[in-house]
XYZ file of N, CA and C in Angstrom:
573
model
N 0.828 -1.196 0.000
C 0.000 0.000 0.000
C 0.873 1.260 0.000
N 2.117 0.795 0.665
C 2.774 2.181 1.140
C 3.701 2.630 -0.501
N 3.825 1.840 -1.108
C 4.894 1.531 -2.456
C 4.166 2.458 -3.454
N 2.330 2.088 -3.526
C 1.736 2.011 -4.458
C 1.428 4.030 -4.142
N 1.429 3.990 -2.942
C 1.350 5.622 -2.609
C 2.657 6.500 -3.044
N 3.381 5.693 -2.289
C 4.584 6.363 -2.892
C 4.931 6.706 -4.243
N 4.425 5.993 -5.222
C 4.416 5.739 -6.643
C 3.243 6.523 -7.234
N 2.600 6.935 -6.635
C 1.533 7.691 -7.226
C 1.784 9.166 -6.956
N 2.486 9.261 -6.004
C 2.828 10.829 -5.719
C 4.289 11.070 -6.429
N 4.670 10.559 -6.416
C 5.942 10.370 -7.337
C 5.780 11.031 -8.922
N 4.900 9.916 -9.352
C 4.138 10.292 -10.682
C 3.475 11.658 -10.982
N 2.850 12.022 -9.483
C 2.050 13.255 -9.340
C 2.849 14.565 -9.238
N 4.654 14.326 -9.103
C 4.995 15.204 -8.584
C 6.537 15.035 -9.244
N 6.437 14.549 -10.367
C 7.563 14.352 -11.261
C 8.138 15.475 -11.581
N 7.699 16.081 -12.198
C 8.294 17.437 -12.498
C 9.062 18.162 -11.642
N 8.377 18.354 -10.004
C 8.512 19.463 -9.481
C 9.955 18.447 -8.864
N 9.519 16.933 -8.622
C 10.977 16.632 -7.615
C 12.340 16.611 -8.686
N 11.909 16.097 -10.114
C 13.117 15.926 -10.904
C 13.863 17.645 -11.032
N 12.385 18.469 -11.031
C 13.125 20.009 -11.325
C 14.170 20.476 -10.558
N 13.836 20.076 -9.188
C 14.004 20.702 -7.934
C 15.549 19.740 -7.781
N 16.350 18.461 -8.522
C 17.368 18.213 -8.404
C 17.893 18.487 -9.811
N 17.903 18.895 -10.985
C 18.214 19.772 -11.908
C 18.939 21.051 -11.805
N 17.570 21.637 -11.235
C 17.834 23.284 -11.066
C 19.212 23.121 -9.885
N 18.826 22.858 -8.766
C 20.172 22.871 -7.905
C 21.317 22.106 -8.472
N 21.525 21.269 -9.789
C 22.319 21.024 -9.814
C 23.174 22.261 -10.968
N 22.290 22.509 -11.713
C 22.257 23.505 -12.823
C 23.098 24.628 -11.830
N 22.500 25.087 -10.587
C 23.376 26.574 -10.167
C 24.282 26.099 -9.690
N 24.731 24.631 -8.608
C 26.423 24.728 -8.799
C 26.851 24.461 -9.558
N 26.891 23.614 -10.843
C 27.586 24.140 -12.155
C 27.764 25.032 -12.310
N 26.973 26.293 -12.288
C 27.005 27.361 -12.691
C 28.026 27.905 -11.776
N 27.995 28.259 -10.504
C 28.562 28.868 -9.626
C 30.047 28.212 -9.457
N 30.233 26.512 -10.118
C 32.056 26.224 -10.477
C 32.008 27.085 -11.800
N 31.443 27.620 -12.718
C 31.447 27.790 -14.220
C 32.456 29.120 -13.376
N 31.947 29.730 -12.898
C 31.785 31.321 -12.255
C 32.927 31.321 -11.626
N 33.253 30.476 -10.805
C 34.289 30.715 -10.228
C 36.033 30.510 -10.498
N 35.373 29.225 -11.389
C 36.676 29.280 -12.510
C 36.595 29.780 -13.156
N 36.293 30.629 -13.912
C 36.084 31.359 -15.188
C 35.939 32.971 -14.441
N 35.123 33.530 -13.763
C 35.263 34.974 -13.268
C 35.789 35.574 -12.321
N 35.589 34.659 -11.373
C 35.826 35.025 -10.128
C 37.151 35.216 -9.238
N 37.892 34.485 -9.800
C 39.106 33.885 -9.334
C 39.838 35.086 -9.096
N 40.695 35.408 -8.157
C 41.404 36.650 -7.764
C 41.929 36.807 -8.797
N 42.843 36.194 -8.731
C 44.190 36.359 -9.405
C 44.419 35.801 -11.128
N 43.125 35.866 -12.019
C 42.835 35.933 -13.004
C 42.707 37.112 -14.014
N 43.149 37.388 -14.699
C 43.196 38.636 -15.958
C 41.888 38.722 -17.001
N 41.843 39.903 -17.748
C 40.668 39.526 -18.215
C 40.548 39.025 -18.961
N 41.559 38.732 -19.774
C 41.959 38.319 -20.598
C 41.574 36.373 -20.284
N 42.306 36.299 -19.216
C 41.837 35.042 -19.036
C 40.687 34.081 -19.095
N 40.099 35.654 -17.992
C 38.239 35.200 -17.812
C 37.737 35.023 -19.695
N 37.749 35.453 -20.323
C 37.420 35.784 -21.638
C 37.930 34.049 -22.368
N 38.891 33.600 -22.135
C 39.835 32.830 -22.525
C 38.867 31.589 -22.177
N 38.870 31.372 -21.011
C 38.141 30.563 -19.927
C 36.884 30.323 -20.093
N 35.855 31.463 -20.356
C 34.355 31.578 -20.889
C 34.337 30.871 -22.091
N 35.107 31.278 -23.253
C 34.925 30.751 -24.622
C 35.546 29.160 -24.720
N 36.044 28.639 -23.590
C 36.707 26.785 -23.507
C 35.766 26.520 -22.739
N 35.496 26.985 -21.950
C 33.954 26.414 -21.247
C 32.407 26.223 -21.795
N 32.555 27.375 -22.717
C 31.343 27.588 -23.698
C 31.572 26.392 -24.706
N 32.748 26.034 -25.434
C 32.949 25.525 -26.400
C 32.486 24.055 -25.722
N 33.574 23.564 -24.877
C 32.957 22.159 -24.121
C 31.817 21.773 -24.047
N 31.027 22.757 -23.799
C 29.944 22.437 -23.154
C 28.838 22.203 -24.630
N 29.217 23.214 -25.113
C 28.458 22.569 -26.861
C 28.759 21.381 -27.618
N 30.199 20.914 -27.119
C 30.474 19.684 -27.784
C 30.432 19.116 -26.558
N 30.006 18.533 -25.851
C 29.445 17.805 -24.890
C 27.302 17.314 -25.319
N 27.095 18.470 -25.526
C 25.323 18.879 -25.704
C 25.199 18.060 -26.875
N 26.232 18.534 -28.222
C 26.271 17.475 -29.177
C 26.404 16.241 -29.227
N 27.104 15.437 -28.056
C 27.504 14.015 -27.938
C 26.025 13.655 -27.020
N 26.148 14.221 -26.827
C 24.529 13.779 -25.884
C 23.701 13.729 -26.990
N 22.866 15.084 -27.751
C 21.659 15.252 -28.248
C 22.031 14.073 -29.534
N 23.161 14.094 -30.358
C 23.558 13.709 -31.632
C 24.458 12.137 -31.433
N 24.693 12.028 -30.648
C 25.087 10.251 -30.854
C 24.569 9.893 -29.436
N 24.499 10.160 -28.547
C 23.502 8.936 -27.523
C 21.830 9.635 -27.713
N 22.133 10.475 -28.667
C 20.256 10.927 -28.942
C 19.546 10.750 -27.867
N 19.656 11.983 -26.684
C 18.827 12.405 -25.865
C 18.130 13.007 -25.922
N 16.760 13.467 -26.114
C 16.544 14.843 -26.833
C 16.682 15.723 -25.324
N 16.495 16.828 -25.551
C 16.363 18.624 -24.351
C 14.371 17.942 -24.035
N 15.063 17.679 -22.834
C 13.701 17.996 -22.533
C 12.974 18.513 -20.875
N 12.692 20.038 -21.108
C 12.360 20.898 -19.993
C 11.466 20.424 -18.950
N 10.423 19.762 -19.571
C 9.259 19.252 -18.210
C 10.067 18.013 -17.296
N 11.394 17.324 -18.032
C 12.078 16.654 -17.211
C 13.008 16.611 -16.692
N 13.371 18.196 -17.157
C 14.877 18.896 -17.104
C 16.048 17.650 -16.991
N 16.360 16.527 -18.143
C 16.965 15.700 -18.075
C 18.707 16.621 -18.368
N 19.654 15.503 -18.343
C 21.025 16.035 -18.437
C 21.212 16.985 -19.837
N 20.646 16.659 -21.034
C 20.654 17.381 -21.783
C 20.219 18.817 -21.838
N 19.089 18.736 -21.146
C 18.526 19.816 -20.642
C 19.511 21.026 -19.650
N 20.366 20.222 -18.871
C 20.983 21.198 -17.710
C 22.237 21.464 -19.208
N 23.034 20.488 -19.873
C 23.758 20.940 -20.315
C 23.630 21.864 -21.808
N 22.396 21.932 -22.483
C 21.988 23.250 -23.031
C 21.797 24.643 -22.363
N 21.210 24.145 -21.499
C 21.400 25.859 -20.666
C 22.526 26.268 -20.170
N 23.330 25.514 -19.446
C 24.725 25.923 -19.270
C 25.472 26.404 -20.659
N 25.275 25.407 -21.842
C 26.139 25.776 -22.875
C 25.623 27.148 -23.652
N 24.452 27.618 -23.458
C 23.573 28.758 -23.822
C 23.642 29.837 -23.064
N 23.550 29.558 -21.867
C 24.059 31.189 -20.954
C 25.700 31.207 -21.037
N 26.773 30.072 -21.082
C 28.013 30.536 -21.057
C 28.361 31.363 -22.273
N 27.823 31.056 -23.349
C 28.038 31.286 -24.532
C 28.038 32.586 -24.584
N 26.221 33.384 -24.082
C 26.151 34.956 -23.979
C 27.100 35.629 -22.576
N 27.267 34.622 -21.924
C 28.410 35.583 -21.278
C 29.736 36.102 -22.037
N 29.923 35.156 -22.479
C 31.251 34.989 -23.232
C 30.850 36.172 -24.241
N 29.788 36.571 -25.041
C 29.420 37.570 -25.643
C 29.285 39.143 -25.109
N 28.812 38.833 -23.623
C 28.690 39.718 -23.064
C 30.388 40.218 -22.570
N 30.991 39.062 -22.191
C 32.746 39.569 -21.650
C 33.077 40.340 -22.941
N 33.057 39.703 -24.170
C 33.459 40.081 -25.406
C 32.985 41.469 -25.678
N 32.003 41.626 -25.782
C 31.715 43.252 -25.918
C 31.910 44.093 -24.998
N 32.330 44.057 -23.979
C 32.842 44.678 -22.502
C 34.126 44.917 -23.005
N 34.655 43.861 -23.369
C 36.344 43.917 -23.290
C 36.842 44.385 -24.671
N 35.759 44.691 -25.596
C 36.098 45.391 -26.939
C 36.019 46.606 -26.830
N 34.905 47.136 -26.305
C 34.606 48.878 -25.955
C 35.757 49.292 -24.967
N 35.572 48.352 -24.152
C 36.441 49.060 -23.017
C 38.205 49.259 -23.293
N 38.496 48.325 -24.204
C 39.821 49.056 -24.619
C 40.007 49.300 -25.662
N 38.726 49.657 -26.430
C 38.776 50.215 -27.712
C 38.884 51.832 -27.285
N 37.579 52.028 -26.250
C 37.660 53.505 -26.268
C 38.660 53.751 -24.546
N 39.525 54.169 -24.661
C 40.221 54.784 -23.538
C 39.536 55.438 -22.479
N 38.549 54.041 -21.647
C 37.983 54.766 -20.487
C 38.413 54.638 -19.055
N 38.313 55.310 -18.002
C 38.473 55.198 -17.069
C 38.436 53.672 -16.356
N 39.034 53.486 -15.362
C 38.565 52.230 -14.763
C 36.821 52.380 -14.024
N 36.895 53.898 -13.423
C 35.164 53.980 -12.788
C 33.860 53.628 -14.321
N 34.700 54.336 -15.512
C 33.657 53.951 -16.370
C 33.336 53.038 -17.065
N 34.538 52.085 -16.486
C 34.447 50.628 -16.930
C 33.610 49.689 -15.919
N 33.959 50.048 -14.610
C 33.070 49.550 -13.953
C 31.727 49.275 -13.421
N 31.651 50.273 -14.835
C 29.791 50.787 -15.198
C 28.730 49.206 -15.699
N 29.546 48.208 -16.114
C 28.647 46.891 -16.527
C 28.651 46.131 -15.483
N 30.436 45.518 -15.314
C 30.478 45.023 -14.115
C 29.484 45.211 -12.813
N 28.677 46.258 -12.341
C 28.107 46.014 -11.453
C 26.664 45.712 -10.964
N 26.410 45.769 -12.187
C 24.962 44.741 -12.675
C 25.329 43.627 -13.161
N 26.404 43.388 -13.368
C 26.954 41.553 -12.937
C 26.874 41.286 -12.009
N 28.101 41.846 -11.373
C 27.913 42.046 -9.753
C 26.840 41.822 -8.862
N 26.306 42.369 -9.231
C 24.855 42.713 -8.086
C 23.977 41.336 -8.661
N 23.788 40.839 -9.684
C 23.125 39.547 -10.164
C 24.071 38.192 -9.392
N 25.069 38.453 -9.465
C 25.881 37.242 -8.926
C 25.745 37.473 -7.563
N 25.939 38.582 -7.018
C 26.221 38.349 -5.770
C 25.097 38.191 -5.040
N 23.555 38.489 -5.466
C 22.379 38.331 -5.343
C 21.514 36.643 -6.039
N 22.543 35.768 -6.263
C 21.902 34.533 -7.219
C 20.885 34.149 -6.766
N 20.564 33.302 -5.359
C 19.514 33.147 -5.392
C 18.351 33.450 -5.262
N 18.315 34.612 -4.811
C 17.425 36.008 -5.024
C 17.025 36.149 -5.829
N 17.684 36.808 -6.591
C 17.760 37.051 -8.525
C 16.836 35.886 -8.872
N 17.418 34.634 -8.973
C 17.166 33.307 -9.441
C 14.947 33.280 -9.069
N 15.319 33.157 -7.660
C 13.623 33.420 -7.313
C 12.828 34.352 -7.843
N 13.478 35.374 -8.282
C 12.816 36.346 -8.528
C 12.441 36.656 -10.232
N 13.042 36.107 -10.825
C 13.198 35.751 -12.117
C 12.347 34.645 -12.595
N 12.348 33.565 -11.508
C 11.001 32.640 -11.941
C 9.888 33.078 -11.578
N 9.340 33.913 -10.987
C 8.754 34.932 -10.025
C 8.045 35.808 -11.566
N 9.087 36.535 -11.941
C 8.788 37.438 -13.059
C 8.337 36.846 -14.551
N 8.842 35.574 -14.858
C 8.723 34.447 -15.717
C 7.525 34.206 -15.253
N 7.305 33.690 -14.524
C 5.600 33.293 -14.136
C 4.400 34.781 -14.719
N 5.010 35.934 -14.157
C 4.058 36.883 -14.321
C 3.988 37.339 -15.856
N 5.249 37.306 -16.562
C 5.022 37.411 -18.099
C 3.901 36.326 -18.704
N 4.587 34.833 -18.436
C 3.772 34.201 -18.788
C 2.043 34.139 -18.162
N 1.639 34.659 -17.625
C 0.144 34.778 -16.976
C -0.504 35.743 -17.806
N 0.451 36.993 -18.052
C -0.179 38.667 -18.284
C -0.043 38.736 -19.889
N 0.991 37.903 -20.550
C 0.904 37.234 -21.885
C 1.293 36.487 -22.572
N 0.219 36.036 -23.801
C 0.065 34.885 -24.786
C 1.130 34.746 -25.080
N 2.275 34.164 -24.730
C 3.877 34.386 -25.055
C 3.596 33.212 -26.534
N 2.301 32.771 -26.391
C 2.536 31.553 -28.011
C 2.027 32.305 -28.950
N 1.412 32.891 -28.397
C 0.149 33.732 -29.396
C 0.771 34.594 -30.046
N 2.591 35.740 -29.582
C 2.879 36.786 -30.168
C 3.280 36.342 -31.490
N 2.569 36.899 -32.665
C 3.680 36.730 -34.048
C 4.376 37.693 -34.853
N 4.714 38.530 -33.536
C 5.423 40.248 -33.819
C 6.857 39.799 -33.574
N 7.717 39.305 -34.117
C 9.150 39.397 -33.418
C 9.621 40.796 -32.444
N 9.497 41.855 -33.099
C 9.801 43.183 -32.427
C 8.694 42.935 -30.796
N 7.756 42.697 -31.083
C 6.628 42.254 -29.815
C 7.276 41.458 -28.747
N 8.063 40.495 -29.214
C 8.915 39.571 -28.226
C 9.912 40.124 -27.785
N 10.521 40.502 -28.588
C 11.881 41.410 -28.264
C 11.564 42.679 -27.372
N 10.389 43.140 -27.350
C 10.249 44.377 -26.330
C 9.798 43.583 -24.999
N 9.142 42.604 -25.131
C 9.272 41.772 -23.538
C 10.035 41.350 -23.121
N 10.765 40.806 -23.861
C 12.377 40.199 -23.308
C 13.262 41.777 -22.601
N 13.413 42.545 -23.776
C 13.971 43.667 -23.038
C 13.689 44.152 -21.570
N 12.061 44.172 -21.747
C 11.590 44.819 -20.249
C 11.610 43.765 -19.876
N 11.226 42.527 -19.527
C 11.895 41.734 -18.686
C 13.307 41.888 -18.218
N 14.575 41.504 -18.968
C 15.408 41.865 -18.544
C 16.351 43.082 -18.257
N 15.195 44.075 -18.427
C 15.498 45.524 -17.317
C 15.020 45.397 -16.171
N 13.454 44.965 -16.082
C 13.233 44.923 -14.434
C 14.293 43.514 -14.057
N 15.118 42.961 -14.657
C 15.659 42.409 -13.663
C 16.916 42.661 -13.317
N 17.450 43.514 -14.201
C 18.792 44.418 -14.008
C 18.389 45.812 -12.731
N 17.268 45.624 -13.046
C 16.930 47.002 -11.833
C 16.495 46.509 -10.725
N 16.136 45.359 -10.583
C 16.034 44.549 -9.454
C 17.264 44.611 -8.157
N 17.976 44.110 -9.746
C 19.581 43.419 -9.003
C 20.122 44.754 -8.440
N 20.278 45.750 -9.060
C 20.668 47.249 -8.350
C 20.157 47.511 -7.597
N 18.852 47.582 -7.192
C 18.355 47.419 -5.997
C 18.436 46.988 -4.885
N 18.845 45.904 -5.061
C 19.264 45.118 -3.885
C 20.797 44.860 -3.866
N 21.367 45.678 -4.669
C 22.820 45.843 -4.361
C 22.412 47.382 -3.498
N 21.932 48.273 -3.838
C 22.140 49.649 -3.166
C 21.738 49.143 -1.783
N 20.954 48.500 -1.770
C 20.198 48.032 -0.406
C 21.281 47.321 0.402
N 22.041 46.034 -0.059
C 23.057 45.502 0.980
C 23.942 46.882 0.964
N 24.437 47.428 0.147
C 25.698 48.485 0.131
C 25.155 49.596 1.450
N 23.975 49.747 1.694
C 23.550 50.543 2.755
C 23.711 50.127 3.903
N 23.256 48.716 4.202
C 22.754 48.001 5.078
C 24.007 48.318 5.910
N 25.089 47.861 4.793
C 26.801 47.242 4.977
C 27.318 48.567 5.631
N 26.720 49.835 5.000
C 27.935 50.911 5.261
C 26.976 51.336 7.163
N 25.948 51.225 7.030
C 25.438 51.693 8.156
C 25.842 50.648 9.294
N 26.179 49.517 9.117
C 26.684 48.491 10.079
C 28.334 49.235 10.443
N 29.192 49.512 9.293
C 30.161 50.199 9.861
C 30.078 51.066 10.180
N 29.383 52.201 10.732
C 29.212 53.531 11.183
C 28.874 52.917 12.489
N 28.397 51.742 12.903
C 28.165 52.065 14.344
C 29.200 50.841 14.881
């Protein structure tokens, strides 16, 4: 009796238990991705840049040996291994895009170090805020998807202006709650 319960809630609750060891496995990947690749003191940027694009690359020829010769397909409602290792190989990739255009402007045009540190801290504030961010982002994902037909749009420019404002309120999020610890922090040292 106890097997047949167990097995029925199991069934009933597939998604949420397989998600729920996915996703946590998905952010420490992420957070070794991060730490070898950004974080590391005593790394250049050059490096980080170096590091992003061998990590990015792996991880696509990894996704390929999976999806294309043990033919796994990506699949989200079961967030199977293919699944964690497309998204890893898909956000490293735009980081690596994102380092790349950081590190082209920034020593293309002769700026300050303060005005360089103008991207960096909406990195910053997203990383150093992850699981916050993270909640809050499925949080905001939920409310796009409720408030709209995300199947229904057949405006590309239409998608692209939700994605944008999506990912402004979540860049303004993350500043937020960076100004907020940065307060918290400086008023703890004043007393």
């Amino acid at each position: 009796m106890f097997q047949k319960e167990l097995c029925y809630f199991f069934a009933a609750n597939r998604e949420g238990i397989l998600g729920c060891i996915s996703y946590t496995s998905l952010n420490l990947i992420s957070q070794t991705i991060g730490s070898y690749c950004l974080w590391s003191s005593s790394s250049s940027t050059l490096l980080q840049g170096k590091r992003l694009g061998a990590c990015g690359a792996a991880l696509w020829f990894l996704h390929v040996i999976l999806t294309r010769v043990a033919e796994i397909p990506i699949s989200r409602r079961s967030t199977n291994l293919t699944f964690v290792v497309w998204s890893l190989a898909h956000n490293v990739t735009l980081l690596f895009v994102f380092w790349l255009l950081f590190y082209i402007f920034a020593t293309a045009s002769n700026r300050t170090s303060e005005q360089q540190r103008l991207l960096p801290v909406i990195l910053s504030a997203v990383n150093r805020h992850g699981l916050t961010m993270f909640v809050i982002a499925n949080l905001l994902t939920g409310a796009v998807n409720l408030s709209v037909d995300t199947l229904a749009i057949d405006s590309d420019w239409l998608a692209l202006i939700v994605i944008i404002g999506y990912v402004a309120c979540i860049a303004c999020i993350a500043l937020a709650l960076e100004g907020i610890s940065e307060n918290s922090s400086s008023s703890v040292k004043e007393e």
